Amino acid sequence: MEVGLNAIDEEFVAGTFFLSVASLAWAAASPYRFGSLASIGPGFFPLCLSVALAVIGVALIVRGVAKVEPAPIVWGPVRPLLALAGAILAAAWLLPRAGLATSLLAVMYLTELSGLPGKGWLRWHLFAMFAIALACTIFVGVLGMNLPIFPFW
Amino acid sequence: MIEQLLVGFSAALSWTNFLFCFAGVVLGTMVGVLPGVGPLVTISVLLPFTYGAGPMAGIIMLAGIYYGAQYGGSTTAILVNMPGEASSVVTAIDGYQMARRGKAGQALAIAAVASFVAGTLATLLVALFGLSLGRLALSFGPPEYAILLVLGICASIGLSRGPLLQSLGGICIGLLLACVGADVATGSPRLAFGLPELADGLGLVPVALGLYGVTEAIRVLSAPAGSVAEIDPNIPVRPRLSGAELRASVAPTLRGTAIGSVLGVLPGGGAAIASFAAYLVERRTGTRRELFGHGNPAGVAAPEAANNAAAQTSFVPLLALGIPANAVMALMLGALMIHGVVPGPQLADLQPTLFWGLIASMWVGNAILLVLNLPLVGLWVRLSRLPYRDLVHAVMICTCVGAFSVNTSGFEVALVALFALLGWFFLRTGIDPITIMLAFVLGAPLEESLRASLTMSHGDLSVFVTRPVSVTLLLLGGVCLLLLIRSRGRSPRDSQT
């Protein structure tokens, strides 16, 4: 029963994740009253669920470790994940502060970082202007959302 | 009854009412397409504008927004795997696969036609059986709901493409996510980690956008170059649905309509499970079962029919009993009361024009949806054929603005990023997020029903097996689940066990 460092099975990883979430949920829910069947408290469901999840997590870990041929996870390129997540986080910070147009521009710039095939500098910026203008028209103009387009307007 | 329906039609087709219906349906479709701006928000925003128009016109418009949004949500589910509403999550399974094979037009057309047929039949059912259906709904108490919801969540295992243990884990995670926020009975903020933004719980929007929309974008962008084929440009943009395809969709549509009509009547959560239930039944009984998950038109027709039928019949408890079936219906109830109309068993007798006019206008709205959206299919398909490097920007823009619009706060947007990270993790470890989504959507009503049941019975668990309806549900559901699990074991799985 070997546990090679370079062949971590995907079920092992999934199981570890489940176990961690279960522990987190248990820690977050234990301050609340558990109650009894007749009078269920706020902690009842979260705690029961964390126990169930922990059991499943342990089962997966055991299965992953006991495998003769582990199925290693192929993580693949992380650039798209980082770029898109970064773009969303930038939007989260900018939207309440800098207005719609600025935030969307930042989102588009960061999305490009995920390695999209090239498109000339001018063409891209024209496309971006068009997309942002369309978005502002639809969201603020047509749907009447309460979003300033620029920081000052 | 037919004469009353005809009176209703003449009222529904009056100039004012028709215009309001049209406006509602158009607005609803737009709203459904954009994630984050749901029908609930739109209806609450537009409610004050309906005061001057009289009760019928106002309710007609609000109702139009509601089922328009159901259809709009399916559009993005099919085109970019971004379900706009909870009920469109299932449509995305086969609908998006059809789109990836260049059949987006067919998928959208099937969705439109199935919704229309379902809406027509459901309207007829409401007209004929509305009052008796209302009485049926009364026999459903918390224990019955609890069982129904548990069965629904367990049945989601049948939808999952991952191994059994991972799906069960997904269910637990989904239920835990549903526990986040204020506890219904005591108001204490659970699992909120001290963040006031989480005190009200996690919204559907950040979770759905992150786990589905953004994760799909990441998946496409991470795929090795050249492996994500652009759709063959020679496939016509306005494809004709072949006679064979239409005929093949008839049975799924009818099955979906039946399931949706029954489930929509149940106040509390029926409409949410309608599309899932219809899809699962279709998987068990439909033809060409091996195609499910790879672009089977029946996988689009059945859930679409079910959710539209459920949207129509969820008016039954409202109009016949005065009990709203979901949050949108609760708003409708408020709107009706503001106009001085009190729904209930006497509504049909005291205000026949309003009652039948509303039912008739539901059909009119469905007809408008069909006429409006079939020509638009060409436009949507053209949009979806933009090279992905342009489409991804549209997806990102809609995601960020949609998430922001929920509470006008950046917090929900940041949550999308978190769920996108989780979605990517699930992608790599073979966990299918569908079980998480379903458990999350159904988790809150499930907990409430379980608590109510156990409070009713003072902690006695036998309440679930001593009531006639619950026993029937348990037996029926148990059999279905067993069949489902056995069929999972027999069909080939991608990941080894």
XYZ file of C-alpha atoms in Angstrom:
650
model
C 0.000 0.000 0.000
C 2.104 2.840 -1.268
C 1.340 6.489 -1.000
C 3.591 8.112 -3.553
C 3.929 11.841 -3.296
C 3.649 12.269 -7.020
C 0.600 10.074 -7.446
C -2.006 11.508 -5.132
C -5.246 9.919 -6.054
C -8.207 12.111 -6.876
C -10.442 10.375 -4.385
C -7.885 11.038 -1.667
C -7.966 14.737 -2.499
C -11.758 14.807 -2.640
C -11.916 13.005 0.697
C -9.485 15.431 2.294
C -11.550 18.324 1.030
C -14.751 16.854 2.438
C -13.096 16.214 5.787
C -11.799 19.786 5.969
C -15.193 21.262 5.118
C -16.799 19.000 7.696
C -14.374 20.148 10.390
C -14.927 23.775 9.465
C -18.685 23.344 9.588
C -18.464 21.520 12.913
C -16.349 24.282 14.389
C -18.710 26.966 13.108
C -21.862 25.221 14.224
C -20.905 23.816 17.608
C -21.707 26.994 19.574
C -25.351 26.573 18.673
C -27.860 24.563 20.619
C -28.223 21.039 19.338
C -31.597 20.378 20.849
C -33.469 17.127 20.667
C -35.753 15.523 18.115
C -38.772 17.105 19.742
C -37.213 20.519 19.802
C -34.623 20.869 17.094
C -32.090 23.560 17.742
C -30.165 25.652 15.234
C -27.121 23.453 15.542
C -28.884 20.177 14.771
C -28.657 20.090 11.010
C -25.215 21.624 10.529
C -23.710 19.272 13.094
C -25.404 16.158 11.697
C -24.347 17.154 8.207
C -20.741 17.724 9.250
C -20.614 14.280 10.802
C -22.034 12.702 7.657
C -19.608 14.638 5.486
C -16.687 13.649 7.693
C -17.625 9.977 7.393
C -17.818 10.273 3.617
C -14.504 12.124 3.563
C -12.758 9.434 5.602
C -14.232 6.718 3.374
C -12.888 8.463 0.294
C -9.469 8.959 1.868
C -9.239 5.294 2.767
C -10.353 4.284 -0.696
C -7.883 6.650 -2.304
C -4.984 5.422 -0.206
C -5.811 1.749 -0.656
C -5.914 1.899 -4.422
C -3.430 -0.219 -6.282
C -3.374 2.185 -9.214
C -3.998 5.731 -8.054
C -5.647 8.050 -10.535
C -3.627 11.237 -10.190
C -5.332 14.549 -10.651
C -4.423 16.525 -13.703
C -4.497 20.067 -12.424
C -3.935 21.609 -15.810
C -3.085 25.240 -16.476
C -4.000 27.543 -13.609
C -3.697 30.743 -15.601
C -7.344 30.916 -16.716
C -8.505 30.276 -13.173
C -6.272 32.976 -11.733
C -7.125 35.460 -14.470
C -10.883 35.018 -14.258
C -10.963 34.851 -10.471
C -8.753 37.932 -10.373
C -11.076 39.736 -12.751
C -14.084 38.945 -10.576
C -12.315 40.054 -7.416
C -11.290 43.275 -9.146
C -14.927 43.820 -10.068
C -15.969 43.110 -6.488
C -13.684 45.866 -5.271
C -14.192 48.357 -8.109
C -17.929 48.179 -8.779
C -19.024 49.892 -5.576
C -16.281 52.468 -5.890
C -15.287 53.229 -9.437
C -18.404 52.935 -11.506
C -19.543 50.458 -14.104
C -17.379 51.450 -17.051
C -14.091 51.426 -15.152
C -14.828 48.111 -13.480
C -15.835 46.405 -16.693
C -12.686 47.621 -18.377
C -10.620 46.114 -15.560
C -12.569 42.869 -15.867
C -11.891 42.692 -19.572
C -8.196 43.429 -19.181
C -7.792 40.739 -16.544
C -9.809 38.218 -18.539
C -7.400 38.741 -21.422
C -4.581 37.635 -19.152
C -5.958 34.110 -19.218
C -4.144 33.683 -22.485
C -6.710 34.396 -25.141
C -5.525 34.292 -28.736
C -4.312 37.654 -29.955
C -6.353 40.383 -31.532
C -4.807 43.647 -32.654
C -4.464 46.388 -30.042
C -6.844 48.816 -31.761
C -9.436 46.200 -32.666
C -9.486 44.925 -29.130
C -9.978 48.341 -27.629
C -12.761 49.161 -30.077
C -14.425 45.879 -29.176
C -14.018 46.660 -25.486
C -15.559 50.133 -25.877
C -18.462 48.645 -27.744
C -19.029 45.891 -25.190
C -18.870 48.290 -22.253
C -21.182 50.804 -23.918
C -23.663 48.044 -24.699
C -23.497 46.759 -21.148
C -24.076 50.227 -19.700
C -27.018 50.816 -22.024
C -28.679 47.545 -21.124
C -28.049 47.504 -17.413
C -28.417 51.158 -16.527
C -30.518 52.427 -19.420
C -32.980 49.654 -20.111
C -33.126 47.801 -16.812
C -32.743 50.880 -14.694
C -30.120 49.533 -12.352
C -28.725 51.833 -9.759
C -25.116 51.761 -10.908
C -23.016 54.837 -11.605
C -21.222 54.499 -14.894
C -18.206 56.584 -13.959
C -16.958 57.381 -10.477
C -18.334 60.842 -10.751
C -21.594 60.232 -12.633
C -66.719 26.276 -17.680
C -65.960 26.777 -21.359
C -68.199 29.850 -21.505
C -66.371 31.261 -18.529
C -63.042 30.584 -20.210
C -64.297 32.397 -23.309
C -65.321 35.364 -21.185
C -61.849 35.257 -19.746
C -60.293 35.289 -23.202
C -62.289 38.279 -24.287
C -61.071 40.106 -21.214
C -57.486 38.972 -21.667
C -57.398 40.069 -25.271
C -58.569 43.591 -24.596
C -56.054 46.142 -25.802
C -54.789 47.194 -22.364
C -54.486 43.715 -20.976
C -52.786 42.419 -24.074
C -50.242 45.232 -23.997
C -49.465 44.609 -20.358
C -49.110 40.913 -21.039
C -46.738 41.632 -23.903
C -44.667 44.031 -21.823
C -44.477 41.539 -18.986
C -43.378 38.671 -21.202
C -40.692 40.696 -22.988
C -39.361 42.081 -19.738
C -39.484 38.647 -18.156
C -37.490 37.072 -20.966
C -34.811 39.763 -20.770
C -34.682 39.381 -17.037
C -34.457 35.620 -17.257
C -31.557 35.780 -19.666
C -29.484 37.952 -17.374
C -28.288 36.139 -14.293
C -28.706 38.016 -11.054
C -31.729 40.011 -12.118
C -34.467 37.586 -11.223
C -38.214 37.841 -11.685
C -38.605 38.451 -7.956
C -36.604 41.656 -8.118
C -38.270 42.828 -11.319
C -41.758 42.150 -10.020
C -41.122 44.003 -6.789
C -39.659 46.949 -8.672
C -42.530 47.140 -11.142
C -45.314 46.488 -8.661
C -45.944 50.166 -7.880
C -46.280 50.927 -11.584
C -49.241 48.619 -11.828
C -51.369 50.468 -9.291
C -52.939 52.739 -11.857
C -53.735 50.011 -14.318
C -56.296 48.074 -12.377
C -55.930 44.640 -10.816
C -56.213 42.531 -13.930
C -53.703 44.390 -16.087
C -51.238 44.592 -13.246
C -51.379 40.907 -12.339
C -51.255 39.953 -16.000
C -48.023 41.862 -16.470
C -46.459 40.462 -13.323
C -47.454 36.938 -14.319
C -45.958 37.526 -17.769
C -42.667 38.517 -16.150
C -42.721 35.310 -14.134
C -43.062 32.775 -16.916
C -41.099 34.936 -19.331
C -38.198 34.671 -16.909
C -38.538 30.889 -16.822
C -37.990 30.786 -20.550
C -35.213 33.379 -20.570
C -33.300 31.437 -17.941
C -33.248 28.452 -20.226
C -31.740 30.491 -23.052
C -28.456 31.154 -21.285
C -28.501 27.648 -19.819
C -28.496 26.224 -23.333
C -26.142 28.705 -24.939
C -23.413 29.148 -22.345
C -24.196 26.701 -19.531
C -25.209 29.571 -17.305
C -28.637 28.805 -15.854
C -30.509 32.022 -15.165
C -33.016 30.409 -12.814
C -32.879 27.427 -10.491
C -35.261 25.565 -12.774
C -32.946 25.962 -15.760
C -30.088 24.080 -14.104
C -31.411 20.816 -15.522
C -32.033 22.229 -18.999
C -28.354 23.099 -19.150
C -27.334 19.446 -18.899
C -28.489 18.356 -22.335
C -29.233 21.789 -23.769
C -25.644 22.968 -23.516
C -24.391 19.692 -24.949
C -26.689 20.220 -27.917
C -25.298 23.720 -28.346
C -21.740 22.412 -28.292
C -22.670 20.099 -31.136
C -23.976 22.976 -33.186
C -27.609 22.331 -32.359
C -28.252 25.390 -30.230
C -31.054 26.472 -32.538
C -32.823 23.143 -32.225
C -32.427 23.160 -28.460
C -33.859 26.659 -28.143
C -36.708 25.838 -30.485
C -37.553 22.655 -28.609
C -37.487 24.588 -25.340
C -39.880 27.184 -26.764
C -42.294 24.676 -28.260
C -42.258 22.383 -25.234
C -42.889 25.347 -22.936
C -45.775 26.491 -25.084
C -47.428 23.093 -25.256
C -46.963 22.620 -21.528
C -48.338 26.081 -20.834
C -51.408 25.424 -22.949
C -52.151 22.093 -21.320
C -51.456 23.424 -17.840
C -53.764 26.383 -18.405
C -56.472 23.950 -19.456
C -55.832 21.867 -16.347
C -56.054 24.939 -14.157
C -59.300 25.899 -15.801
C -60.826 22.469 -15.424
C -59.431 21.258 -12.140
C -58.159 24.348 -10.399
C -60.394 24.119 -7.397
C -60.011 20.383 -6.863
C -56.244 20.643 -7.317
C -56.298 23.250 -4.618
C -57.978 20.833 -2.254
C -55.374 18.190 -3.086
C -52.671 20.602 -2.086
C -54.242 20.905 1.336
C -53.558 17.266 2.118
C -49.841 17.934 1.869
C -48.391 18.740 5.223
C -44.814 19.206 6.423
C -44.032 15.477 6.607
C -45.101 14.987 2.998
C -42.990 17.907 1.875
C -40.035 16.669 3.796
C -40.229 13.269 2.141
C -40.733 14.807 -1.286
C -37.711 17.024 -0.855
C -35.510 14.233 0.501
C -36.457 12.091 -2.478
C -35.716 14.966 -4.813
C -32.282 15.515 -3.326
C -31.418 11.829 -3.351
C -32.662 11.508 -6.887
C -30.162 14.174 -7.877
C -27.592 11.437 -7.480
C -29.084 10.064 -10.657
C -28.226 13.315 -12.406
C -24.666 13.348 -11.223
C -21.888 12.154 -13.488
C -19.535 11.486 -10.621
C -19.134 8.454 -8.369
C -21.679 7.747 -5.661
C -19.639 8.743 -2.609
C -18.610 12.046 -4.154
C -22.247 12.777 -5.017
C -23.307 12.077 -1.449
C -20.585 14.378 -0.241
C -21.841 17.001 -2.651
C -25.312 16.693 -1.175
C -23.958 17.261 2.321
C -22.032 20.305 1.154
C -25.077 21.704 -0.607
C -27.191 21.241 2.509
C -24.511 22.886 4.635
C -24.463 25.850 2.259
C -28.221 26.080 2.659
C -27.747 26.229 6.438
C -25.696 29.386 6.170
C -27.620 32.354 7.456
C -30.317 33.105 9.933
C -31.990 30.085 11.429
C -35.714 30.216 10.695
C -36.913 29.445 14.190
C -34.457 31.295 16.365
C -32.930 33.887 14.080
C -29.379 33.097 15.128
C -26.933 33.558 12.240
C -25.445 30.135 11.589
C -22.192 29.426 9.769
C -21.905 33.102 8.969
C -18.345 33.418 10.326
C -19.243 36.765 11.778
C -19.897 38.333 8.394
C -23.058 40.439 8.384
C -23.461 39.896 4.653
C -23.919 36.192 5.291
C -26.514 36.698 8.010
C -29.279 36.310 5.458
C -27.780 33.277 3.879
C -26.091 32.563 0.589
C -27.998 33.625 -2.476
C -28.557 31.354 -5.425
C -26.947 33.811 -7.811
C -23.317 33.818 -6.628
C -23.373 30.056 -6.172
C -24.862 29.326 -9.596
C -22.721 31.860 -11.412
C -19.533 30.628 -9.785
C -20.125 26.891 -9.952
C -21.552 26.898 -13.446
C -21.008 29.995 -15.521
C -17.467 30.929 -14.575
C -16.307 27.343 -14.100
C -17.406 26.558 -17.623
C -15.462 29.552 -18.894
C -12.382 28.370 -17.024
C -12.834 24.870 -18.376
C -13.009 26.039 -21.964
C -10.046 28.380 -21.569
C -7.948 25.699 -19.882
C -8.589 23.068 -22.504
C -5.594 22.283 -24.694
C -5.510 24.476 -27.794
C -7.464 23.046 -30.658
C -9.430 20.570 -28.581
C -12.408 22.888 -28.191
C -13.848 22.814 -31.661
C -15.558 25.911 -32.920
C -18.954 25.039 -34.241
C -19.039 24.214 -37.945
C -20.085 27.473 -39.623
C -21.861 25.531 -42.350
C -24.629 24.448 -40.010
C -27.529 26.788 -40.805
C -28.245 29.410 -38.213
C -32.002 28.981 -38.424
C -32.277 25.264 -38.395
C -35.582 23.697 -39.079
C -36.694 21.200 -36.505
C -37.115 18.027 -38.494
C -40.409 16.189 -38.277
C -38.664 13.300 -36.583
C -37.179 15.542 -33.910
C -40.542 17.135 -33.244
C -42.243 13.768 -33.003
C -39.549 12.522 -30.655
C -40.160 15.486 -28.379
C -43.891 14.924 -28.054
C -43.793 12.193 -25.427
C -41.168 13.901 -23.228
C -43.145 17.134 -23.412
C -46.329 15.417 -22.309
C -44.597 13.575 -19.494
C -42.927 16.781 -18.379
C -46.237 18.628 -18.456
C -47.913 16.018 -16.277
C -45.137 16.038 -13.707
C -44.826 19.812 -13.690
C -48.565 20.373 -13.381
C -48.848 18.172 -10.327
C -45.708 19.422 -8.611
C -46.479 23.074 -9.304
C -49.697 22.858 -7.351
C -47.954 21.913 -4.137
C -47.246 25.030 -2.146
C -43.709 25.201 -0.890
C -41.255 23.802 -3.316
C -42.955 21.816 -6.008
C -41.995 24.081 -8.865
C -38.313 23.892 -7.958
C -38.225 20.111 -8.247
C -40.487 19.930 -11.280
C -37.752 20.167 -13.885
C -35.428 17.804 -11.999
C -38.156 15.213 -11.540
C -39.170 15.386 -15.185
C -35.584 14.931 -16.340
C -35.068 11.926 -14.110
C -38.302 10.286 -15.235
C -37.261 10.913 -18.805
C -33.905 9.250 -18.178
C -35.698 6.150 -16.919
C -38.439 5.926 -19.490
C -37.311 7.823 -22.542
C -35.982 6.407 -25.761
C -32.314 6.662 -26.750
C -31.259 6.775 -23.154
C -27.590 6.543 -23.962
C -27.775 10.052 -25.391
C -28.701 11.677 -22.094
C -25.980 14.029 -20.968
C -24.695 14.259 -24.520
C -27.384 16.360 -26.137
C -30.639 14.456 -26.105
C -33.503 16.731 -27.196
C -35.807 14.924 -24.760
C -33.507 16.169 -22.016
C -34.475 19.703 -22.991
C -38.140 19.146 -23.794
C -39.115 17.394 -20.566
C -37.666 19.826 -17.990
C -38.777 22.850 -20.000
C -42.313 21.526 -20.221
C -42.263 20.687 -16.526
C -41.080 24.062 -15.308
C -43.504 25.977 -17.485
C -46.403 23.762 -16.420
C -45.373 24.213 -12.798
C -45.175 27.983 -13.275
C -48.774 27.979 -14.489
C -50.202 25.629 -11.919
C -48.449 27.382 -9.050
C -51.188 29.958 -9.497
C -53.718 27.373 -8.366
C -52.963 27.446 -4.640
C -52.799 31.230 -4.894
C -56.099 31.773 -6.634
C -58.044 28.873 -5.162
C -56.774 28.910 -1.600
C -55.000 32.199 -1.173
C -51.799 30.309 -0.326
C -48.733 31.437 -2.272
C -46.661 28.533 -3.654
C -43.376 30.455 -3.652
C -41.916 33.906 -3.149
C -43.117 35.232 -6.495
C -46.644 34.082 -5.755
C -46.424 35.793 -2.402
C -45.707 39.028 -4.231
C -48.683 38.370 -6.495
C -50.803 37.853 -3.421
C -49.637 41.205 -2.148
C -50.399 42.787 -5.494
C -53.882 41.303 -5.544
C -54.596 42.508 -2.054
C -53.328 45.986 -2.833
C -55.901 46.043 -5.604
C -58.570 44.947 -3.173
C -58.917 41.423 -4.530
C -58.917 38.641 -1.941
C -57.993 35.283 -3.464
C -59.610 32.195 -2.072
C -62.317 29.656 -2.828
C -64.807 32.415 -3.495
C -62.717 34.280 -6.033
C -64.070 32.338 -8.987
C -67.620 33.149 -7.921
C -67.205 36.731 -6.793
C -64.843 37.905 -9.498
C -65.221 35.522 -12.424
C -63.891 37.970 -14.994
C -60.678 38.460 -13.054
C -60.209 34.766 -12.327
C -60.847 33.509 -15.830
C -59.222 36.535 -17.414
C -56.023 35.758 -15.560
C -56.119 32.120 -16.604
C -56.787 33.087 -20.201
C -53.979 35.609 -20.215
C -51.563 32.922 -19.027
C -52.211 31.148 -22.285
C -51.914 34.408 -24.229
C -48.578 35.039 -22.546
C -47.324 31.618 -23.573
C -48.383 32.276 -27.141
C -46.553 35.596 -27.125
C -43.435 33.880 -25.761
C -43.474 31.408 -28.609
C -44.094 33.968 -31.332
C -41.497 36.298 -29.860
C -38.753 33.815 -29.203
C -38.784 31.492 -32.180
C -37.534 34.195 -34.545
C -35.066 35.325 -31.920
C -33.515 31.869 -31.880
C -31.519 32.840 -34.952
C -30.154 35.874 -33.137
C -29.231 33.890 -30.049
C -27.509 31.220 -32.084
C -25.522 33.838 -33.999
C -24.450 35.313 -30.672
C -23.427 31.931 -29.341
C -21.264 31.320 -32.382
C -19.062 34.269 -31.653
C -15.585 32.963 -31.046
C -15.231 32.068 -27.428
C -12.567 34.680 -26.843
C -15.266 37.340 -27.384
C -18.072 35.434 -25.710
C -16.088 34.993 -22.526
C -16.049 38.759 -22.034
C -19.839 38.852 -22.287
C -20.061 36.038 -19.755
C -17.711 37.842 -17.370
C -19.518 41.168 -17.705
C -22.928 39.604 -17.090
C -21.554 37.631 -14.181
C -20.019 40.603 -12.406
C -22.923 42.971 -12.961
C -25.498 40.310 -12.216
C -23.887 39.315 -8.952
C -23.415 42.948 -7.960
C -27.041 43.784 -8.623
C -28.309 41.285 -6.044
C -27.481 43.491 -3.095
C -25.589 46.337 -4.735
C -22.596 45.051 -2.847
C -19.248 43.729 -3.970
C -19.530 40.882 -1.470
C -21.706 38.731 -3.715
C -19.240 39.320 -6.545
C -16.378 38.134 -4.369
C -18.458 35.061 -3.517
C -18.675 34.271 -7.211
C -14.893 34.147 -7.307
C -14.868 31.760 -4.338
C -17.406 29.456 -5.958
C -15.536 29.630 -9.251
C -12.458 28.379 -7.407
C -14.517 25.600 -5.842
C -16.060 24.795 -9.207
C -12.613 24.453 -10.747
C -11.577 22.189 -7.885
C -14.652 20.014 -8.400
C -13.924 19.862 -12.107
C -10.442 18.512 -11.446
C -11.486 16.022 -8.765
C -14.490 14.586 -10.579
C -17.201 15.941 -8.293
C -20.311 16.931 -10.225
C -21.684 20.230 -8.870
C -25.274 19.336 -9.717
C -25.793 17.529 -6.418
C -24.464 20.544 -4.567
C -26.760 22.909 -6.452
C -29.876 20.819 -5.939
C -29.188 20.211 -2.288
C -28.515 23.924 -1.844
C -31.746 24.968 -3.532
C -33.868 22.453 -1.668
C -32.014 22.602 1.630
C -33.902 25.442 3.290
C -37.430 24.146 2.602
C -36.244 20.690 3.601
C -34.976 21.833 6.954
C -38.157 23.798 7.612
C -40.377 20.858 6.720
C -38.356 18.444 8.838
C -38.427 20.766 11.802
C -42.132 21.456 11.402
C -42.873 17.738 11.088
C -40.913 16.843 14.197
C -42.377 19.717 16.159
C -45.858 18.605 15.103
C -45.196 15.094 16.277
C -43.230 16.117 19.364
C -40.117 14.387 18.164
C -41.803 11.192 17.069
C -40.183 9.986 13.862
C -43.103 7.712 13.050
C -44.972 10.733 11.702
C -43.280 10.017 8.388
C -44.770 6.558 8.103
C -48.173 6.887 9.722
C -49.738 9.427 7.389
C -51.268 7.946 4.238
C -49.788 10.401 1.764
C -46.313 10.184 3.265
C -46.322 6.397 3.203
C -47.357 6.424 -0.441
C -44.622 8.895 -1.273
C -42.045 6.878 0.642
C -42.930 3.661 -1.141
C -43.081 5.246 -4.585
C -39.923 7.192 -3.993
C -38.065 4.277 -2.471
C -38.799 2.120 -5.491
C -37.705 4.857 -7.909
C -34.486 5.461 -6.004
C -33.626 1.769 -5.931
C -34.143 1.563 -9.677
C -32.018 4.662 -10.137
C -29.141 3.357 -8.061
C -29.230 -0.023 -9.785
C -29.122 1.603 -13.185
C -26.111 3.684 -12.125
C -24.275 0.537 -11.139
C -24.902 -1.070 -14.524
C -24.069 1.811 -16.849
C -20.412 2.455 -17.608
C -18.860 5.204 -15.544
C -15.952 7.414 -16.530
C -14.183 7.256 -13.176
C -13.347 3.837 -11.899
C -14.805 2.700 -8.575
